[in-house]
Coordinates of C-alpha atoms and ligand atoms in Angstrom, one line a residue:
M27 CA -16.7 11.8 16.3
I28 CA -17.9 12.3 19.8
V29 CA -16.0 14.4 22.4
I30 CA -16.9 13.9 26.0
F31 CA -16.1 16.8 28.3
K32 CA -15.0 16.5 32.0
K33 CA -17.8 17.1 34.5
D34 CA -16.1 20.2 35.8
A35 CA -14.8 21.5 32.5
P36 CA -15.0 25.3 32.4
Q37 CA -17.6 26.6 29.9
E38 CA -15.1 28.9 28.2
A39 CA -12.7 26.0 27.5
V40 CA -15.6 23.9 26.0
E41 CA -16.7 26.8 23.8
A42 CA -13.2 27.6 22.7
L43 CA -12.7 24.0 21.6
C44 CA -16.1 23.9 19.8
Q45 CA -15.1 27.1 18.0
Q46 CA -11.9 25.4 16.9
F47 CA -13.9 22.5 15.4
E48 CA -16.3 24.9 13.7
A49 CA -13.3 26.7 12.2
Q50 CA -12.3 23.4 10.7
G51 CA -15.6 23.2 8.9
L52 CA -17.3 20.8 11.3
K53 CA -20.8 21.1 12.7
I54 CA -21.4 20.8 16.4
H55 CA -24.2 18.8 18.0
N56 CA -24.5 19.4 21.8
S57 CA -25.9 16.8 24.1
M58 CA -26.2 17.7 27.8
G59 CA -26.8 14.9 30.2
Q60 CA -27.2 15.2 34.0
H61 CA -23.5 14.4 34.5
T62 CA -21.9 14.6 31.1
H63 CA -21.6 17.0 28.3
L64 CA -21.1 15.3 24.9
V65 CA -20.4 17.0 21.6
G66 CA -21.0 15.3 18.3
L67 CA -18.8 16.4 15.5
I68 CA -20.5 16.3 12.1
G69 CA -18.6 16.4 8.8
D70 CA -15.2 15.2 7.6
T71 CA -13.4 14.3 10.8
S72 CA -10.5 12.5 9.0
T73 CA -8.2 15.5 9.6
V74 CA -9.0 15.8 13.3
D75 CA -6.0 14.9 15.5
V76 CA -7.6 12.8 18.3
D77 CA -4.4 13.0 20.4
L78 CA -4.5 16.8 20.2
V79 CA -8.1 16.9 21.3
L80 CA -7.3 14.5 24.2
A81 CA -4.5 16.8 25.3
N82 CA -7.1 19.5 26.0
A83 CA -7.6 19.7 29.8
A84 CA -11.4 20.0 29.4
V85 CA -11.7 16.7 27.5
E86 CA -12.4 13.4 29.2
E87 CA -12.7 11.1 26.2
V88 CA -12.8 11.1 22.3
K89 CA -14.6 8.4 20.3
R90 CA -14.4 7.9 16.6
V91 CA -17.6 6.7 15.1
S92 CA -16.5 6.8 11.5
E93 CA -13.3 5.5 10.0
P94 CA -10.3 7.8 9.7
Y95 CA -9.8 6.9 6.0
K96 CA -12.0 8.6 3.4
K97 CA -10.7 7.9 -0.1
A98 CA -10.3 4.2 0.5
N99 CA -13.7 4.0 2.3
R100 CA -16.5 2.1 0.6
K101 CA -19.0 4.4 2.4
F102 CA -18.0 7.3 0.1
H103 CA -17.4 5.1 -3.0
P104 CA -19.9 2.2 -3.0
E105 CA -18.8 0.7 -6.4
D106 CA -15.8 -1.6 -6.6
T107 CA -12.7 0.0 -8.1
V108 CA -11.2 -1.8 -11.1
V109 CA -7.4 -1.5 -11.4
H110 CA -6.1 -2.2 -14.9
V111 CA -2.5 -3.2 -15.6
G112 CA -1.9 -3.9 -19.3
N113 CA -4.5 -6.6 -20.2
A114 CA -4.8 -7.5 -16.5
A115 CA -7.7 -6.2 -14.4
F116 CA -8.4 -6.5 -10.7
G117 CA -11.8 -5.8 -8.9
A118 CA -15.5 -5.9 -9.7
G119 CA -15.3 -9.5 -10.8
H120 CA -12.1 -9.1 -12.8
F121 CA -9.5 -11.6 -11.6
S122 CA -5.8 -11.8 -12.6
V123 CA -2.8 -13.9 -11.5
M124 CA 0.7 -12.5 -11.0
A125 CA 3.4 -15.1 -11.1
G126 CA 7.2 -15.4 -11.2
P127 CA 10.2 -15.9 -9.0
C128 CA 10.8 -14.4 -5.7
S129 CA 14.1 -12.8 -7.0
V130 CA 15.2 -12.1 -10.5
E131 CA 18.4 -14.1 -10.8
S132 CA 19.6 -14.2 -14.4
E133 CA 18.4 -13.4 -17.9
Q134 CA 17.9 -17.1 -18.6
Q135 CA 15.9 -17.7 -15.4
I136 CA 13.5 -14.8 -15.7
E137 CA 13.0 -15.3 -19.4
A138 CA 12.2 -19.1 -18.9
V139 CA 9.9 -18.5 -16.0
A140 CA 8.1 -15.6 -17.8
K141 CA 7.5 -17.7 -20.9
S142 CA 6.1 -20.6 -18.9
V143 CA 3.9 -18.7 -16.5
Q144 CA 2.5 -16.8 -19.5
K145 CA 1.7 -20.1 -21.3
S146 CA -0.1 -21.3 -18.1
G147 CA -2.3 -18.1 -18.0
A148 CA -0.6 -15.6 -15.7
A149 CA -1.5 -12.0 -16.5
L150 CA 1.6 -10.3 -14.9
L151 CA 5.2 -11.3 -14.3
R152 CA 6.5 -10.8 -10.8
G153 CA 10.1 -10.8 -9.8
G154 CA 12.1 -9.0 -7.0
A155 CA 15.0 -6.8 -8.0
F156 CA 15.4 -5.0 -4.7
K157 CA 14.9 -7.6 -2.0
P158 CA 14.0 -6.9 1.6
R159 CA 16.0 -9.6 3.4
T160 CA 16.1 -10.3 7.1
S161 CA 19.8 -10.9 7.0
P162 CA 22.3 -8.4 5.5
Y163 CA 24.3 -11.5 4.4
A164 CA 21.5 -12.9 2.3
F165 CA 21.1 -12.3 -1.4
Q166 CA 19.9 -8.6 -1.8
G167 CA 18.7 -8.9 -5.3
L168 CA 20.2 -7.8 -8.6
R169 CA 18.8 -4.3 -7.9
A170 CA 18.9 -2.0 -11.0
D171 CA 20.2 -4.9 -13.2
G172 CA 17.2 -6.9 -12.1
L173 CA 14.9 -4.3 -13.4
V174 CA 16.7 -4.4 -16.8
L175 CA 16.2 -8.2 -16.9
L176 CA 12.5 -7.8 -16.0
R177 CA 12.1 -5.3 -18.9
H178 CA 13.8 -7.8 -21.1
A179 CA 11.4 -10.6 -20.1
R180 CA 8.5 -8.2 -20.7
S181 CA 9.7 -7.4 -24.2
V182 CA 10.0 -11.1 -25.0
T183 CA 6.5 -12.1 -23.6
G184 CA 4.5 -8.9 -23.5
L185 CA 3.7 -9.6 -19.8
P186 CA 3.4 -6.5 -17.7
I187 CA 5.8 -6.5 -14.7
V188 CA 5.3 -6.1 -10.9
T189 CA 8.3 -5.5 -8.7
E190 CA 9.1 -4.2 -5.3
I191 CA 10.3 -0.7 -4.4
M192 CA 12.0 -0.1 -1.0
N193 CA 13.4 3.4 -1.3
P194 CA 11.7 6.6 -2.6
E195 CA 15.0 7.6 -4.2
H196 CA 14.7 4.7 -6.5
I197 CA 11.4 6.0 -8.1
P198 CA 13.1 7.2 -11.3
L199 CA 14.4 3.6 -11.9
F200 CA 10.7 2.3 -11.6
E201 CA 9.4 4.8 -14.2
D202 CA 8.3 2.1 -16.7
V203 CA 7.3 -0.6 -14.2
D204 CA 3.7 -1.5 -14.8
L205 CA 2.7 -2.2 -11.2
I206 CA 4.9 -1.1 -8.3
Q207 CA 4.9 -3.3 -5.2
V208 CA 5.2 -2.0 -1.7
G209 CA 6.3 -5.0 0.4
A210 CA 5.0 -5.9 3.9
R211 CA 8.1 -4.4 5.6
N212 CA 7.4 -1.0 4.0
M213 CA 3.7 -0.8 4.4
Q214 CA 4.2 2.0 6.9
N215 CA 7.1 3.7 5.2
F216 CA 5.0 6.8 5.0
E217 CA 7.6 8.9 3.0
L218 CA 7.7 6.2 0.4
L219 CA 3.8 6.0 0.3
K220 CA 3.6 9.8 -0.1
E221 CA 6.0 9.8 -3.1
L222 CA 4.1 6.9 -4.7
G223 CA 0.9 8.9 -4.3
K224 CA 2.4 11.4 -6.8
L225 CA 2.7 8.8 -9.5
K226 CA 0.1 7.5 -12.0
T227 CA 1.5 3.9 -11.9
P228 CA -0.8 1.4 -10.0
I229 CA 0.5 0.3 -6.6
L230 CA 0.3 -3.2 -5.1
L231 CA 0.3 -2.6 -1.3
K232 CA 1.1 -5.6 0.8
R233 CA -0.1 -5.9 4.4
G234 CA 2.5 -5.5 7.1
L235 CA 3.4 -8.6 9.2
A236 CA 1.7 -7.2 12.2
N237 CA -0.7 -4.5 11.0
T238 CA -4.4 -4.2 11.6
L239 CA -6.8 -3.7 8.7
E240 CA -7.3 -0.1 9.7
E241 CA -3.6 0.5 9.5
F242 CA -3.5 -1.2 6.2
L243 CA -6.3 1.0 4.8
M244 CA -4.6 4.1 6.3
S245 CA -1.5 3.2 4.3
A246 CA -3.6 2.9 1.1
E247 CA -5.1 6.3 2.1
Y248 CA -1.6 7.8 2.1
I249 CA -1.1 6.8 -1.6
M250 CA -4.6 7.9 -2.5
A251 CA -4.5 11.2 -0.7
G252 CA -1.6 12.1 -3.0
G253 CA -3.7 11.6 -6.0
N254 CA -2.9 8.0 -7.0
E255 CA -6.1 6.1 -6.6
N256 CA -4.9 2.9 -8.4
V257 CA -4.2 0.8 -5.3
I258 CA -4.5 -3.0 -5.0
L259 CA -4.3 -4.4 -1.5
C260 CA -2.5 -7.7 -0.9
E261 CA -3.0 -10.0 2.1
R262 CA 0.1 -12.1 2.5
G263 CA -0.1 -13.6 5.9
I264 CA 0.4 -12.1 9.3
R265 CA 2.6 -13.1 12.2
T266 CA 0.8 -15.2 14.8
F267 CA 1.8 -17.6 17.6
E268 CA 1.8 -20.6 15.2
P269 CA 5.3 -21.7 14.3
S270 CA 4.6 -24.4 11.7
M271 CA 4.1 -22.0 8.9
R272 CA 6.1 -18.8 8.0
N273 CA 2.9 -16.7 8.5
T274 CA -0.8 -17.3 9.0
L275 CA -3.0 -16.4 6.1
D276 CA -5.6 -14.1 7.4
I277 CA -8.4 -15.3 5.1
S278 CA -11.0 -13.3 7.1
A279 CA -9.2 -10.2 6.0
V280 CA -10.4 -10.6 2.4
P281 CA -14.2 -10.3 3.0
M282 CA -13.7 -7.8 5.8
L283 CA -11.5 -5.6 3.6
K284 CA -13.9 -5.8 0.7
Q285 CA -16.7 -4.7 3.1
K286 CA -14.6 -1.7 4.3
T287 CA -13.1 -0.6 1.0
H288 CA -13.8 -0.4 -2.8
L289 CA -10.2 -1.2 -3.6
P290 CA -9.3 -4.6 -5.1
V291 CA -7.9 -7.2 -2.7
V292 CA -5.5 -10.0 -3.8
V293 CA -3.9 -12.8 -1.9
D294 CA -0.3 -14.0 -1.9
P295 CA -0.5 -17.7 -0.7
S296 CA 3.3 -18.2 -1.3
H297 CA 4.5 -15.9 1.5
A298 CA 1.5 -16.7 3.6
A299 CA 2.6 -20.2 4.5
G300 CA 6.2 -20.3 3.1
I301 CA 5.5 -23.9 1.9
A302 CA 5.0 -24.9 -1.7
W303 CA 2.3 -27.6 -1.1
M304 CA 0.2 -25.1 0.8
V305 CA -0.1 -22.7 -2.1
R306 CA -2.9 -24.6 -3.8
P307 CA -5.3 -24.9 -0.9
L308 CA -4.7 -21.3 0.2
A309 CA -5.2 -20.0 -3.4
M310 CA -8.5 -21.9 -3.5
A311 CA -9.6 -20.5 -0.2
A312 CA -8.7 -17.0 -1.3
I313 CA -10.9 -17.2 -4.4
A314 CA -13.8 -18.6 -2.4
A315 CA -13.3 -15.7 0.2
G316 CA -13.6 -13.1 -2.6
A317 CA -10.1 -12.3 -3.7
D318 CA -9.7 -10.3 -6.9
G319 CA -6.4 -12.0 -7.8
L320 CA -3.4 -14.0 -6.7
M321 CA 0.3 -13.5 -6.5
I322 CA 2.3 -16.8 -6.7
E323 CA 6.0 -17.5 -6.6
V324 CA 7.2 -19.8 -9.4
H325 CA 10.9 -20.8 -10.0
N326 CA 12.4 -23.0 -12.7
D327 CA 14.7 -24.6 -10.1
P328 CA 13.3 -24.1 -6.6
P329 CA 15.9 -26.1 -4.7
H330 CA 18.6 -23.6 -6.0
A331 CA 16.5 -20.4 -5.8
K332 CA 18.4 -17.5 -4.3
S333 CA 15.4 -16.7 -2.1
D334 CA 12.1 -18.4 -1.0
G335 CA 12.8 -21.7 -2.8
A336 CA 10.7 -23.7 -0.2
Q337 CA 7.5 -21.8 -1.2
S338 CA 8.1 -21.7 -4.9
L339 CA 6.2 -23.8 -7.4
T340 CA 7.8 -25.4 -10.4
P341 CA 6.4 -24.2 -13.8
E342 CA 4.7 -27.6 -14.1
Q343 CA 3.1 -27.3 -10.6
F344 CA 2.0 -23.7 -11.5
D345 CA 0.5 -24.9 -14.8
R346 CA -1.7 -27.5 -12.9
L347 CA -2.6 -24.9 -10.3
M348 CA -3.7 -22.5 -13.0
A349 CA -6.2 -25.0 -14.3
D350 CA -7.7 -25.2 -10.8
I351 CA -7.6 -21.5 -10.4
R352 CA -9.5 -21.0 -13.6
H353 CA -12.3 -23.5 -12.7
T354 CA -12.6 -22.1 -9.2
A355 CA -12.6 -18.5 -10.2
E356 CA -15.2 -19.2 -12.9
F357 CA -17.3 -21.1 -10.4
F358 CA -17.3 -18.0 -8.1
G359 CA -18.3 -15.7 -11.0
R360 CA -15.0 -14.1 -11.8
T361 CA -13.7 -13.2 -15.2
I362 CA -10.1 -14.3 -15.6
H363 CA -7.6 -12.1 -17.5
A364 CA -4.6 -13.5 -19.2
S365 CA -1.9 -11.6 -21.2
Ligands
PEP424 C1 7.8 -10.5 -2.1 O1 6.7 -10.4 -2.7 O2 8.8 -10.9 -2.7 C2 8.0 -10.1 -0.7 C3 9.1 -9.8 -0.2 O3 6.8 -10.2 -0.1 P1 6.4 -9.6 1.4 O4 6.7 -8.1 1.4 O5 4.9 -9.9 1.5 O6 7.2 -10.4 2.4
MN425 MN1 9.6 -14.1 -1.8

């Protein structure tokens, strides 16, 4: 981090601030120009509050030269992290597919979808019990009953389950969930992230609708800073000016994230476009771009789904897609995990 002092900054003010930095364990590198006094801060600057430094009357400008995230940063952890969930694995060439309905709707529905996606080669069963809906009048999910049905589907198939949490108070209900999902709308629910950081359960963190990659990685950092380093990042489309799709899949985010972090990166092509026929091309693009896995919505009766029917594949469509996913993933050197 570089601190640029004002031309007429009093020497005592400069020294006082430098002493403050030294007390934080940072080393100071002074650089005196003809008109400017720069100070380079050497060490872990992730805890330096830039706004606070800027509030000092002697300071003209502050520039970060290193990223504000540390645990998620590939610079400090060059090897890929592999996150294991049951027999599934994500990262370092390990590739897994999560599939299932947007919402858990009934025992019959979740059991039927679980059996069929397992047969097709999915490694995890997805299904929303607590649903974040734009309208308060839309189906809100079966909530705790939905979790009971997911456990039932797991006991029938052996598939590990992934499901979304929205409220830190619900953590006890998620005790035996294999992979806890933080949805796009909660990516910056910092109190939730802090509580999830105290758990051992792996976390699937979805990118917010309008968040930068740095904000995304800072949210992962919240979970990791609490001690839970099993984080999988999920690109699920961002909001742009294009209205013909629900979101725009930011495919560039995949290689960029993988360059910035050692954490596994997966793609959700279902929410990205909101259109079932677009799931296949986007899934293929995700694998080619370097994704470590996919999350795909599958419903046994999409026209009657209680949420996201338009983007849901039928079990038959998913079965055909899995064959393409297998070929493509193998072509790009991944090892596919099934249940
Ligand atoms: C979901 O996976 O069901 C979901 C709501 O996704 P997102 O948070 O990405 O919108
Ligand atoms: Mn959905």
